[in-house]
PDB file of C-alpha atoms in Angstrom:
ATOM      1  CA  MET A  10      93.711  88.575 109.241  1.00 57.00           C
ATOM      2  CA  HIS A  11      90.380  91.381 109.703  1.00 79.00           C
ATOM      3  CA  ALA A  12      89.251  92.236 106.068  1.00 82.00           C
ATOM      4  CA  PRO A  13      87.564  95.731 106.383  1.00 87.00           C
ATOM      5  CA  ALA A  14      83.951  95.074 106.847  1.00 87.00           C
ATOM      6  CA  HIS A  15      82.791  96.576 103.043  1.00 91.00           C
ATOM      7  CA  TRP A  16      85.456  93.641 101.965  1.00 90.00           C
ATOM      8  CA  LYS A  17      83.636  90.833 100.762  1.00 92.00           C
ATOM      9  CA  ASP A  18      81.311  93.335  99.305  1.00 94.00           C
ATOM     10  CA  ALA A  19      83.093  94.753  97.155  1.00 92.00           C
ATOM     11  CA  GLN A  20      85.388  92.151  95.293  1.00 94.00           C
ATOM     12  CA  GLU A  21      81.816  90.616  94.686  1.00 95.00           C
ATOM     13  CA  ALA A  22      80.699  94.175  92.888  1.00 95.00           C
ATOM     14  CA  LEU A  23      84.929  94.789  91.576  1.00 94.00           C
ATOM     15  CA  SER A  24      84.573  91.244  90.356  1.00 94.00           C
ATOM     16  CA  ALA A  25      81.141  91.191  89.153  1.00 95.00           C
ATOM     17  CA  CYS A  26      81.979  94.682  86.796  1.00 92.00           C
ATOM     18  CA  CYS A  27      85.169  94.025  85.463  1.00 92.00           C
ATOM     19  CA  PRO A  28      87.143  90.938  84.069  1.00 93.00           C
ATOM     20  CA  VAL A  29      90.859  92.513  85.180  1.00 92.00           C
ATOM     21  CA  MET A  30      89.770  94.121  88.420  1.00 92.00           C
ATOM     22  CA  ARG A  31      88.383  90.320  88.789  1.00 94.00           C
ATOM     23  CA  ARG A  32      91.716  88.400  87.551  1.00 93.00           C
ATOM     24  CA  LEU A  33      93.604  90.792  90.458  1.00 92.00           C
ATOM     25  CA  ILE A  34      91.330  89.604  92.760  1.00 92.00           C
ATOM     26  CA  ASP A  35      91.539  86.489  92.664  1.00 93.00           C
ATOM     27  CA  ALA A  36      95.186  86.691  91.812  1.00 90.00           C
ATOM     28  CA  SER A  37      95.634  87.960  95.292  1.00 88.00           C
ATOM     29  CA  GLY A  38      94.438  85.192  97.903  1.00 86.00           C
ATOM     30  CA  GLN A  39      93.089  86.501 100.834  1.00 85.00           C
ATOM     31  CA  ALA A  40      95.062  89.637 101.602  1.00 85.00           C
ATOM     32  CA  VAL A  41      93.073  91.940 102.731  1.00 84.00           C
ATOM     33  CA  LEU A  42      93.710  96.373 103.498  1.00 84.00           C
ATOM     34  CA  GLN A  43      94.865  96.317 107.191  1.00 78.00           C
ATOM     35  CA  PRO A  44      94.373  99.272 108.778  1.00 74.00           C
ATOM     36  CA  ARG A  45      96.927 101.042 111.653  1.00 65.00           C
ATOM     37  CA  GLY A  46      94.739 102.035 114.584  1.00 66.00           C
ATOM     38  CA  ASP A  47      96.809 104.534 115.613  1.00 69.00           C
ATOM     39  CA  PRO A  48      95.212 107.414 113.257  1.00 73.00           C
ATOM     40  CA  TYR A  49      98.937 109.930 113.885  1.00 67.00           C
ATOM     41  CA  GLN A  50     101.042 106.380 112.606  1.00 66.00           C
ATOM     42  CA  THR A  51      98.671 106.427 109.386  1.00 72.00           C
ATOM     43  CA  LEU A  52      99.629 109.966 108.919  1.00 69.00           C
ATOM     44  CA  ALA A  53     103.084 110.126 109.296  1.00 62.00           C
ATOM     45  CA  ARG A  54     103.629 107.022 106.576  1.00 60.00           C
ATOM     46  CA  SER A  55     101.381 108.807 104.715  1.00 66.00           C
ATOM     47  CA  ILE A  56     103.978 111.484 104.607  1.00 54.00           C
ATOM     48  CA  VAL A  57     106.499 110.024 104.129  1.00 50.00           C
ATOM     49  CA  GLY A  58     104.666 108.263 100.830  1.00 47.00           C
ATOM     50  CA  GLN A  59     103.812 111.032  99.728  1.00 52.00           C
ATOM     51  CA  GLN A  60     108.191 112.049  99.198  1.00 42.00           C
ATOM     52  CA  ILE A  61     107.529 115.611 100.721  1.00 42.00           C
ATOM     53  CA  SER A  62     111.254 117.335 102.110  1.00 47.00           C
ATOM     54  CA  VAL A  63     112.639 116.411 104.840  1.00 43.00           C
ATOM     55  CA  LYS A  64     111.683 119.750 106.319  1.00 51.00           C
ATOM     56  CA  ALA A  65     108.368 120.003 105.756  1.00 48.00           C
ATOM     57  CA  ALA A  66     107.900 116.570 107.474  1.00 49.00           C
ATOM     58  CA  ALA A  67     109.744 118.590 110.504  1.00 52.00           C
ATOM     59  CA  SER A  68     107.397 121.456 110.767  1.00 57.00           C
ATOM     60  CA  VAL A  69     105.042 118.926 110.793  1.00 50.00           C
ATOM     61  CA  TRP A  70     105.771 116.727 113.477  1.00 56.00           C
ATOM     62  CA  ALA A  71     107.157 119.486 115.670  1.00 65.00           C
ATOM     63  CA  ARG A  72     103.800 120.545 115.797  1.00 68.00           C
ATOM     64  CA  PHE A  73     102.577 117.385 117.398  1.00 65.00           C
ATOM     65  CA  GLU A  74     105.938 117.152 119.080  1.00 70.00           C
ATOM     66  CA  ALA A  75     104.950 120.382 120.774  1.00 80.00           C
ATOM     67  CA  ARG A  76     101.734 119.054 121.943  1.00 76.00           C
ATOM     68  CA  CYS A  77     103.266 115.720 122.874  1.00 77.00           C
ATOM     69  CA  LYS A  78     105.978 117.467 125.503  1.00 78.00           C
ATOM     70  CA  GLY A  79     108.800 116.144 122.862  1.00 69.00           C
ATOM     71  CA  LYS A  80     107.415 113.359 121.335  1.00 67.00           C
ATOM     72  CA  VAL A  81     104.506 111.661 119.098  1.00 64.00           C
ATOM     73  CA  GLU A  82     103.226 108.442 121.235  1.00 66.00           C
ATOM     74  CA  PRO A  83      99.941 106.804 121.106  1.00 60.00           C
ATOM     75  CA  LEU A  84      99.964 107.180 124.966  1.00 69.00           C
ATOM     76  CA  LYS A  85     100.375 110.502 124.697  1.00 74.00           C
ATOM     77  CA  VAL A  86      98.449 111.747 121.641  1.00 64.00           C
ATOM     78  CA  SER A  87      94.969 109.817 123.644  1.00 63.00           C
ATOM     79  CA  ARG A  88      95.239 111.824 126.449  1.00 74.00           C
ATOM     80  CA  MET A  89      95.671 114.688 124.580  1.00 69.00           C
ATOM     81  CA  ARG A  90      92.262 117.171 124.879  1.00 73.00           C
ATOM     82  CA  ILE A  91      89.520 117.523 121.530  1.00 67.00           C
ATOM     83  CA  SER A  92      90.724 121.463 122.267  1.00 74.00           C
ATOM     84  CA  SER A  93      94.688 120.511 121.880  1.00 73.00           C
ATOM     85  CA  LEU A  94      93.645 118.041 118.589  1.00 64.00           C
ATOM     86  CA  ARG A  95      91.604 120.809 117.039  1.00 62.00           C
ATOM     87  CA  GLU A  96      93.940 123.787 117.308  1.00 65.00           C
ATOM     88  CA  CYS A  97      96.824 120.966 115.464  1.00 60.00           C
ATOM     89  CA  GLY A  98      93.379 120.323 113.025  1.00 50.00           C
ATOM     90  CA  LEU A  99      92.561 117.530 114.184  1.00 53.00           C
ATOM     91  CA  ASP A 100      89.555 116.393 115.733  1.00 50.00           C
ATOM     92  CA  PRO A 101      88.981 112.538 115.196  1.00 56.00           C
ATOM     93  CA  GLN A 102      84.900 112.667 116.189  1.00 59.00           C
ATOM     94  CA  HIS A 103      84.475 114.885 112.439  1.00 52.00           C
ATOM     95  CA  TRP A 104      86.356 112.830 110.408  1.00 57.00           C
ATOM     96  CA  ILE A 105      84.153 109.739 111.333  1.00 65.00           C
ATOM     97  CA  GLU A 106      81.226 111.791 111.202  1.00 69.00           C
ATOM     98  CA  HIS A 107      82.198 113.974 107.700  1.00 77.00           C
ATOM     99  CA  ASP A 108      82.731 113.242 104.057  1.00 88.00           C
ATOM    100  CA  ASP A 109      85.287 112.636 102.529  1.00 93.00           C
ATOM    101  CA  GLU A 110      85.834 116.087 100.849  1.00 93.00           C
ATOM    102  CA  ALA A 111      85.595 117.420 104.296  1.00 86.00           C
ATOM    103  CA  VAL A 112      88.071 115.065 105.943  1.00 85.00           C
ATOM    104  CA  ILE A 113      90.569 116.647 103.782  1.00 91.00           C
ATOM    105  CA  ALA A 114      89.492 119.461 103.663  1.00 88.00           C
ATOM    106  CA  ASN A 115      90.696 119.274 107.365  1.00 79.00           C
ATOM    107  CA  LEU A 116      93.856 117.494 106.782  1.00 85.00           C
ATOM    108  CA  ILE A 117      95.310 119.557 104.560  1.00 87.00           C
ATOM    109  CA  GLN A 118      94.927 122.842 106.623  1.00 80.00           C
ATOM    110  CA  VAL A 119      98.050 121.138 108.801  1.00 79.00           C
ATOM    111  CA  ARG A 120     101.384 122.859 106.677  1.00 78.00           C
ATOM    112  CA  GLY A 121     103.353 119.246 104.470  1.00 81.00           C
ATOM    113  CA  ILE A 122      99.415 117.627 103.948  1.00 86.00           C
ATOM    114  CA  GLY A 123      98.780 117.622 100.397  1.00 91.00           C
ATOM    115  CA  ARG A 124      95.738 115.384  99.490  1.00 95.00           C
ATOM    116  CA  TRP A 125      97.540 113.094  98.873  1.00 95.00           C
ATOM    117  CA  THR A 126      98.669 112.042 102.737  1.00 91.00           C
ATOM    118  CA  ALA A 127      95.142 112.449 103.723  1.00 92.00           C
ATOM    119  CA  GLU A 128      93.455 110.294 100.772  1.00 96.00           C
ATOM    120  CA  MET A 129      95.989 107.221 101.811  1.00 93.00           C
ATOM    121  CA  PHE A 130      94.181 108.561 106.226  1.00 90.00           C
ATOM    122  CA  LEU A 131      90.995 107.412 104.040  1.00 93.00           C
ATOM    123  CA  ILE A 132      91.927 104.320 102.644  1.00 93.00           C
ATOM    124  CA  PHE A 133      94.156 102.915 105.377  1.00 88.00           C
ATOM    125  CA  ASN A 134      92.862 104.764 109.205  1.00 84.00           C
ATOM    126  CA  LEU A 135      89.158 105.051 108.119  1.00 87.00           C
ATOM    127  CA  LEU A 136      89.230 102.388 106.108  1.00 90.00           C
ATOM    128  CA  ARG A 137      86.586 104.435 103.733  1.00 94.00           C
ATOM    129  CA  PRO A 138      85.533 101.826 100.424  1.00 95.00           C
ATOM    130  CA  ASP A 139      85.311 104.620  97.828  1.00 98.00           C
ATOM    131  CA  VAL A 140      88.600 107.003  98.037  1.00 98.00           C
ATOM    132  CA  TRP A 141      90.678 106.832  93.875  1.00 98.00           C
ATOM    133  CA  PRO A 142      93.315 108.780  94.721  1.00 98.00           C
ATOM    134  CA  LEU A 143      94.339 110.223  91.115  1.00 97.00           C
ATOM    135  CA  ASP A 144      97.996 111.482  91.957  1.00 95.00           C
ATOM    136  CA  ASP A 145      99.011 108.274  92.993  1.00 94.00           C
ATOM    137  CA  ILE A 146     101.690 107.386  90.387  1.00 92.00           C
ATOM    138  CA  GLY A 147     101.160 103.759  91.017  1.00 91.00           C
ATOM    139  CA  LEU A 148      97.802 103.422  90.665  1.00 95.00           C
ATOM    140  CA  LEU A 149      97.911 105.210  87.538  1.00 95.00           C
ATOM    141  CA  ARG A 150     100.246 103.236  86.397  1.00 92.00           C
ATOM    142  CA  ALA A 151      98.454 100.068  86.930  1.00 93.00           C
ATOM    143  CA  ILE A 152      95.595 101.957  85.949  1.00 94.00           C
ATOM    144  CA  GLY A 153      98.644 102.191  82.498  1.00 91.00           C
ATOM    145  CA  ILE A 154      99.507  98.025  82.492  1.00 89.00           C
ATOM    146  CA  HIS A 155      96.327  96.361  83.443  1.00 89.00           C
ATOM    147  CA  TRP A 156      93.892  98.440  81.081  1.00 84.00           C
ATOM    148  CA  SER A 157      96.445  98.229  77.970  1.00 74.00           C
ATOM    149  CA  ASP A 158      94.854  96.527  76.037  1.00 66.00           C
ATOM    150  CA  ASP A 159      91.043  96.733  76.739  1.00 58.00           C
ATOM    151  CA  PRO A 160      88.537  98.653  74.151  1.00 51.00           C
ATOM    152  CA  GLU A 161      86.456 100.246  76.166  1.00 57.00           C
ATOM    153  CA  HIS A 162      89.761 103.126  76.513  1.00 53.00           C
ATOM    154  CA  ALA A 163      91.639 105.820  74.643  1.00 47.00           C
ATOM    155  CA  TRP A 164      94.206 104.771  76.247  1.00 48.00           C
ATOM    156  CA  LYS A 165      94.449 101.294  74.313  1.00 47.00           C
ATOM    157  CA  HIS A 166      98.272 100.048  73.603  1.00 46.00           C
ATOM    158  CA  ARG A 167      99.723 102.231  75.641  1.00 50.00           C
ATOM    159  CA  SER A 168     102.000 100.496  78.387  1.00 56.00           C
ATOM    160  CA  VAL A 169     102.794 104.149  80.283  1.00 74.00           C
ATOM    161  CA  LYS A 170     101.053 105.507  82.834  1.00 86.00           C
ATOM    162  CA  ALA A 171      97.258 106.805  82.679  1.00 91.00           C
ATOM    163  CA  SER A 172      96.391 110.041  83.217  1.00 92.00           C
ATOM    164  CA  ARG A 173      94.097 111.519  85.768  1.00 94.00           C
ATOM    165  CA  ALA A 174      91.367 111.908  83.395  1.00 94.00           C
ATOM    166  CA  GLU A 175      91.811 108.486  82.099  1.00 93.00           C
ATOM    167  CA  ALA A 176      92.230 107.621  85.921  1.00 96.00           C
ATOM    168  CA  ALA A 177      88.740 108.947  86.976  1.00 97.00           C
ATOM    169  CA  GLN A 178      86.993 107.154  83.871  1.00 95.00           C
ATOM    170  CA  LEU A 179      87.393 104.437  84.682  1.00 96.00           C
ATOM    171  CA  GLY A 180      87.013 104.901  88.651  1.00 97.00           C
ATOM    172  CA  GLU A 181      83.490 106.079  87.602  1.00 97.00           C
ATOM    173  CA  ARG A 182      82.660 102.261  86.811  1.00 95.00           C
ATOM    174  CA  LEU A 183      84.582 100.883  90.228  1.00 97.00           C
ATOM    175  CA  ARG A 184      82.111 103.021  92.693  1.00 97.00           C
ATOM    176  CA  PRO A 185      81.645 102.372  95.147  1.00 97.00           C
ATOM    177  CA  TRP A 186      84.508 100.538  95.843  1.00 97.00           C
ATOM    178  CA  ARG A 187      87.204 102.517  94.721  1.00 98.00           C
ATOM    179  CA  SER A 188      89.813 101.928  97.652  1.00 97.00           C
ATOM    180  CA  VAL A 189      89.389  98.682  97.223  1.00 96.00           C
ATOM    181  CA  ALA A 190      90.698  98.406  93.574  1.00 96.00           C
ATOM    182  CA  THR A 191      93.048 100.674  94.669  1.00 97.00           C
ATOM    183  CA  TRP A 192      94.373  98.525  97.219  1.00 95.00           C
ATOM    184  CA  TYR A 193      94.446  95.330  94.170  1.00 95.00           C
ATOM    185  CA  LEU A 194      96.031  97.587  91.355  1.00 95.00           C
ATOM    186  CA  TRP A 195      98.982  98.654  94.342  1.00 92.00           C
ATOM    187  CA  ARG A 196      99.260  95.084  94.921  1.00 91.00           C
ATOM    188  CA  SER A 197      99.536  94.233  91.453  1.00 90.00           C
ATOM    189  CA  LEU A 198     102.563  96.580  90.688  1.00 88.00           C
ATOM    190  CA  ASP A 199     104.409  94.955  94.385  1.00 84.00           C
ATOM    191  CA  PRO A 200     103.058  91.858  96.209  1.00 78.00           C
ATOM    192  CA  LEU A 201     103.792  93.582  99.895  1.00 78.00           C
ATOM    193  CA  PRO A 202     100.839  94.821 100.683  1.00 74.00           C
ATOM    194  CA  VAL A 203     100.672  98.083 100.805  1.00 68.00           C
ATOM    195  CA  SER A 204     100.249  99.902 104.770  1.00 71.00           C
ATOM    196  CA  TYR A 205     100.412 103.360 105.632  1.00 67.00           C
TER     197      TYR A 205
END
């Protein structure tokens, strides 16, 4: 398995700054986030993971299918002109060169793609190291579970998920490796690695 370039640095920094993260990282052994090379598969899986309606997902894919003459396939998409991708709101080079918020702003212009889906794209396709998806239920549940006894936090002794505000507060401690922390927190809830 090939880890993202930032993975080892993130493990060390998160382990040093947070005992809970150290425990989760140690418990995960050699498992690491595995990217999907195809941006469109990442988006598709993120949309499904977002649990949007079938109708909304069909609408999003209709745009891609129309550009690919009926079937979205990596080879067809890779042969598309940049102008066609841009008309769909997609410009891979733009995403690589711009900060996370600019990529999110670009992606959410596509009907059916929301902030959460764009954040999954940043984590799993662009391998951005510092994404903290505050609308992710799994992340909020894991924080509620693992930090329920942490005296530094207001949600002490609570067994339900953390609020967005509480998660945001914790996220500040985990910068600049919040994507890595997110992955370990998800994995603490389900031993199968998350992949979109």
